[in-house]
PDB file of C-alpha atoms in Angstrom:
ATOM      1  CA  MET A  21      96.182  89.656  76.868  1.00 84.00           C
ATOM      2  CA  LEU A  22      99.444  88.220  75.770  1.00 84.00           C
ATOM      3  CA  ASP A  23     102.520  89.668  74.235  1.00 84.00           C
ATOM      4  CA  GLY A  24     102.545  88.602  70.667  1.00 83.00           C
ATOM      5  CA  SER A  25     106.145  89.766  70.171  1.00 85.00           C
ATOM      6  CA  SER A  26     107.794  87.243  72.276  1.00 85.00           C
ATOM      7  CA  PRO A  27     107.019  83.541  73.040  1.00 86.00           C
ATOM      8  CA  LEU A  28     104.771  82.654  75.920  1.00 87.00           C
ATOM      9  CA  THR A  29     106.073  82.981  79.477  1.00 89.00           C
ATOM     10  CA  GLU A  30     105.777  80.188  82.208  1.00 91.00           C
ATOM     11  CA  GLU A  31     103.120  82.611  83.589  1.00 90.00           C
ATOM     12  CA  ASP A  32     101.285  82.901  80.474  1.00 88.00           C
ATOM     13  CA  ARG A  33     101.123  79.031  80.112  1.00 89.00           C
ATOM     14  CA  ARG A  34      99.964  78.629  83.760  1.00 90.00           C
ATOM     15  CA  LEU A  35      97.054  81.319  83.290  1.00 88.00           C
ATOM     16  CA  ILE A  36      96.143  79.404  79.966  1.00 89.00           C
ATOM     17  CA  ALA A  37      95.948  76.147  81.834  1.00 90.00           C
ATOM     18  CA  LEU A  38      93.996  77.693  84.777  1.00 88.00           C
ATOM     19  CA  THR A  39      91.325  79.124  82.511  1.00 87.00           C
ATOM     20  CA  GLU A  40      91.007  76.269  80.119  1.00 86.00           C
ATOM     21  CA  ASP A  41      87.415  75.397  81.584  1.00 84.00           C
ATOM     22  CA  LYS A  42      86.368  78.752  81.725  1.00 82.00           C
ATOM     23  CA  LEU A  43      84.739  81.335  79.289  1.00 81.00           C
ATOM     24  CA  ARG A  44      87.642  83.212  78.017  1.00 84.00           C
ATOM     25  CA  LEU A  45      89.109  85.239  75.330  1.00 86.00           C
ATOM     26  CA  ILE A  46      92.381  84.992  74.548  1.00 88.00           C
ATOM     27  CA  VAL A  47      93.810  88.221  73.215  1.00 88.00           C
ATOM     28  CA  ILE A  48      97.242  88.174  71.511  1.00 86.00           C
ATOM     29  CA  ASN A  49      98.547  92.099  71.234  1.00 87.00           C
ATOM     30  CA  LYS A  50     100.933  93.260  69.021  1.00 86.00           C
ATOM     31  CA  ALA A  51     100.139  91.392  65.742  1.00 81.00           C
ATOM     32  CA  ASP A  52     102.164  94.033  63.853  1.00 80.00           C
ATOM     33  CA  LEU A  53     105.260  92.474  65.489  1.00 80.00           C
ATOM     34  CA  HIS A  54     104.928  89.055  66.024  1.00 64.00           C
ATOM     35  CA  THR A  55     105.957  86.423  63.362  1.00 61.00           C
ATOM     36  CA  ASP A  56     104.021  83.401  64.696  1.00 66.00           C
ATOM     37  CA  THR A  57     105.639  83.311  67.802  1.00 65.00           C
ATOM     38  CA  ILE A  58     102.391  82.139  69.719  1.00 73.00           C
ATOM     39  CA  HIS A  59     100.457  79.544  68.423  1.00 74.00           C
ATOM     40  CA  ILE A  60      97.069  79.485  70.218  1.00 80.00           C
ATOM     41  CA  PRO A  61      94.335  78.205  67.860  1.00 74.00           C
ATOM     42  CA  GLU A  62      91.395  80.211  69.806  1.00 82.00           C
ATOM     43  CA  GLY A  63      93.655  83.530  70.216  1.00 85.00           C
ATOM     44  CA  ILE A  64      92.580  86.710  68.685  1.00 87.00           C
ATOM     45  CA  SER A  65      95.257  88.740  67.320  1.00 86.00           C
ATOM     46  CA  ILE A  66      95.320  92.459  67.570  1.00 87.00           C
ATOM     47  CA  SER A  67      97.521  95.532  67.271  1.00 86.00           C
ATOM     48  CA  ALA A  68      96.373  97.990  69.811  1.00 84.00           C
ATOM     49  CA  ARG A  69      99.187 100.147  68.582  1.00 83.00           C
ATOM     50  CA  ASN A  70      97.838 100.255  65.024  1.00 83.00           C
ATOM     51  CA  GLY A  71      94.207 100.220  65.952  1.00 83.00           C
ATOM     52  CA  GLN A  72      93.703  96.676  64.529  1.00 86.00           C
ATOM     53  CA  ILE A  73      91.163  95.551  67.146  1.00 87.00           C
ATOM     54  CA  GLU A  74      88.276  94.447  64.935  1.00 88.00           C
ATOM     55  CA  PRO A  75      88.972  90.656  65.600  1.00 89.00           C
ATOM     56  CA  LEU A  76      88.448  91.536  69.284  1.00 88.00           C
ATOM     57  CA  LEU A  77      85.336  93.637  68.840  1.00 87.00           C
ATOM     58  CA  ASP A  78      83.863  90.695  66.641  1.00 88.00           C
ATOM     59  CA  ALA A  79      84.636  88.284  69.349  1.00 88.00           C
ATOM     60  CA  LEU A  80      82.898  90.334  72.039  1.00 85.00           C
ATOM     61  CA  ASN A  81      79.916  91.070  69.752  1.00 84.00           C
ATOM     62  CA  GLU A  82      79.516  87.223  69.043  1.00 84.00           C
ATOM     63  CA  LEU A  83      79.605  86.732  73.009  1.00 79.00           C
ATOM     64  CA  TYR A  84      76.875  89.333  73.452  1.00 76.00           C
ATOM     65  CA  GLU A  85      74.704  87.864  70.723  1.00 76.00           C
ATOM     66  CA  GLN A  86      75.029  84.559  72.291  1.00 77.00           C
ATOM     67  CA  ASN A  87      73.755  86.234  75.598  1.00 66.00           C
ATOM     68  CA  VAL A  88      77.117  85.024  77.159  1.00 63.00           C
ATOM     69  CA  LEU A  89      77.629  88.646  78.637  1.00 57.00           C
ATOM     70  CA  LYS A  90      75.131  89.527  80.910  1.00 60.00           C
ATOM     71  CA  ASP A  91      74.496  92.434  82.898  1.00 59.00           C
ATOM     72  CA  GLU A  92      75.203  90.722  86.224  1.00 60.00           C
ATOM     73  CA  PRO A  93      78.294  91.758  88.012  1.00 60.00           C
ATOM     74  CA  VAL A  94      81.069  89.023  88.271  1.00 64.00           C
ATOM     75  CA  LEU A  95      83.380  88.758  91.202  1.00 64.00           C
ATOM     76  CA  SER A  96      86.772  87.661  90.034  1.00 69.00           C
ATOM     77  CA  ASN A  97      88.295  85.897  93.075  1.00 77.00           C
ATOM     78  CA  GLU A  98      87.783  84.188  96.238  1.00 82.00           C
ATOM     79  CA  ARG A  99      88.767  87.152  98.362  1.00 83.00           C
ATOM     80  CA  GLN A 100      85.977  89.364  96.891  1.00 84.00           C
ATOM     81  CA  ILE A 101      83.539  86.360  97.179  1.00 85.00           C
ATOM     82  CA  GLY A 102      84.360  86.045 100.939  1.00 88.00           C
ATOM     83  CA  LEU A 103      84.112  90.008 101.168  1.00 90.00           C
ATOM     84  CA  LEU A 104      80.579  89.988  99.619  1.00 89.00           C
ATOM     85  CA  LYS A 105      79.490  87.121 102.168  1.00 92.00           C
ATOM     86  CA  LEU A 106      80.940  89.151 104.918  1.00 94.00           C
ATOM     87  CA  ALA A 107      78.832  92.396 103.724  1.00 94.00           C
ATOM     88  CA  ARG A 108      75.724  90.103 103.405  1.00 94.00           C
ATOM     89  CA  THR A 109      76.438  88.599 107.181  1.00 95.00           C
ATOM     90  CA  ASP A 110      76.669  92.380 108.405  1.00 95.00           C
ATOM     91  CA  MET A 111      73.459  93.363 106.567  1.00 94.00           C
ATOM     92  CA  ILE A 112      71.732  90.351 107.875  1.00 93.00           C
ATOM     93  CA  ARG A 113      72.771  91.370 111.448  1.00 94.00           C
ATOM     94  CA  ALA A 114      71.770  94.874 111.035  1.00 93.00           C
ATOM     95  CA  LYS A 115      68.360  93.797 109.745  1.00 93.00           C
ATOM     96  CA  GLU A 116      67.846  91.369 112.817  1.00 94.00           C
ATOM     97  CA  ALA A 117      69.003  94.351 115.268  1.00 93.00           C
ATOM     98  CA  MET A 118      66.406  96.798 113.552  1.00 91.00           C
ATOM     99  CA  GLU A 119      63.481  93.863 114.120  1.00 92.00           C
ATOM    100  CA  MET A 120      64.541  93.628 117.749  1.00 95.00           C
ATOM    101  CA  GLN A 121      64.502  97.585 117.980  1.00 93.00           C
ATOM    102  CA  ILE A 122      68.193  98.009 118.917  1.00 91.00           C
ATOM    103  CA  GLU A 123      69.373 101.412 119.108  1.00 92.00           C
ATOM    104  CA  PRO A 124      70.203 102.904 115.911  1.00 89.00           C
ATOM    105  CA  ASP A 125      73.749 103.601 116.759  1.00 91.00           C
ATOM    106  CA  LEU A 126      74.427 100.024 117.128  1.00 92.00           C
ATOM    107  CA  ILE A 127      72.697  99.007 113.955  1.00 90.00           C
ATOM    108  CA  GLU A 128      74.872 101.520 112.252  1.00 92.00           C
ATOM    109  CA  ILE A 129      78.187  99.639 113.260  1.00 94.00           C
ATOM    110  CA  ASP A 130      76.975  96.528 111.209  1.00 94.00           C
ATOM    111  CA  ILE A 131      75.750  98.592 108.179  1.00 92.00           C
ATOM    112  CA  MET A 132      79.274 100.541 107.915  1.00 92.00           C
ATOM    113  CA  ALA A 133      80.937  97.247 108.338  1.00 93.00           C
ATOM    114  CA  ALA A 134      78.957  96.063 105.192  1.00 93.00           C
ATOM    115  CA  HIS A 135      79.926  99.167 103.535  1.00 93.00           C
ATOM    116  CA  ASP A 136      83.451  98.874 104.137  1.00 89.00           C
ATOM    117  CA  HIS A 137      83.476  95.309 102.906  1.00 90.00           C
ATOM    118  CA  LEU A 138      81.803  96.437  99.834  1.00 90.00           C
ATOM    119  CA  LYS A 139      84.352  99.112  99.295  1.00 88.00           C
ATOM    120  CA  GLU A 140      87.121  96.798  99.652  1.00 86.00           C
ATOM    121  CA  ILE A 141      85.678  94.671  96.751  1.00 84.00           C
ATOM    122  CA  LEU A 142      85.629  97.883  94.489  1.00 83.00           C
ATOM    123  CA  GLY A 143      89.338  98.478  95.575  1.00 79.00           C
ATOM    124  CA  GLU A 144      88.422 101.695  97.758  1.00 78.00           C
ATOM    125  CA  VAL A 145      90.496 100.710 100.643  1.00 67.00           C
ATOM    126  CA  SER A 146      91.936 103.410 102.953  1.00 63.00           C
ATOM    127  CA  ARG A 147      95.523 103.738 103.976  1.00 62.00           C
ATOM    128  CA  GLU A 148      94.520 102.841 107.559  1.00 70.00           C
ATOM    129  CA  ASP A 149      92.777  99.664 106.365  1.00 65.00           C
ATOM    130  CA  LEU A 150      95.758  98.654 104.494  1.00 64.00           C
ATOM    131  CA  ILE A 151      97.885  98.926 107.490  1.00 71.00           C
ATOM    132  CA  ASP A 152      95.607  97.042 109.661  1.00 71.00           C
ATOM    133  CA  THR A 153      95.473  94.320 107.235  1.00 66.00           C
ATOM    134  CA  LEU A 154      99.218  94.042 106.939  1.00 66.00           C
ATOM    135  CA  PHE A 155      99.756  94.023 110.622  1.00 70.00           C
ATOM    136  CA  SER A 156      96.942  91.424 111.274  1.00 68.00           C
ATOM    137  CA  LYS A 157      98.109  89.111 108.455  1.00 64.00           C
ATOM    138  CA  PHE A 158     101.834  89.306 108.828  1.00 66.00           C
ATOM    139  CA  CYS A 159     104.287  89.108 111.819  1.00 60.00           C
ATOM    140  CA  LEU A 160     106.139  92.343 111.543  1.00 55.00           C
ATOM    141  CA  GLY A 161     108.719  92.186 114.320  1.00 56.00           C
ATOM    142  CA  LYS A 162     112.472  92.517 115.201  1.00 46.00           C
TER     143      LYS A 162
END
């Protein structure tokens, strides 16, 4: 969503360029305020403040009718994909451990690791996990 009341920022331009080959809807908000400050042919002008969102609803409906919008979940970045792969590896390890009749307490470790990775995809990270990540990724010193 772009702010239609002001010209495109460098970040806006970069995001538009990065998503050029992707399925996207470019929504230009504040249609009630802008006077042709943004020229994007495929842009959808709306005004959330005035409730003028019909063009966006129409575009979403069109995507739905074309069966572009599916019920399948989409992971939005490499980090989430990596976490899903880790969760899958944990579950495979747990399954193999069950087949080898390993102690349930040990199998639980892999299942809980998978659970934690899935929670992180959803943004459910505990404060302790966040601190551990900070210390493992960054050198915090004197």
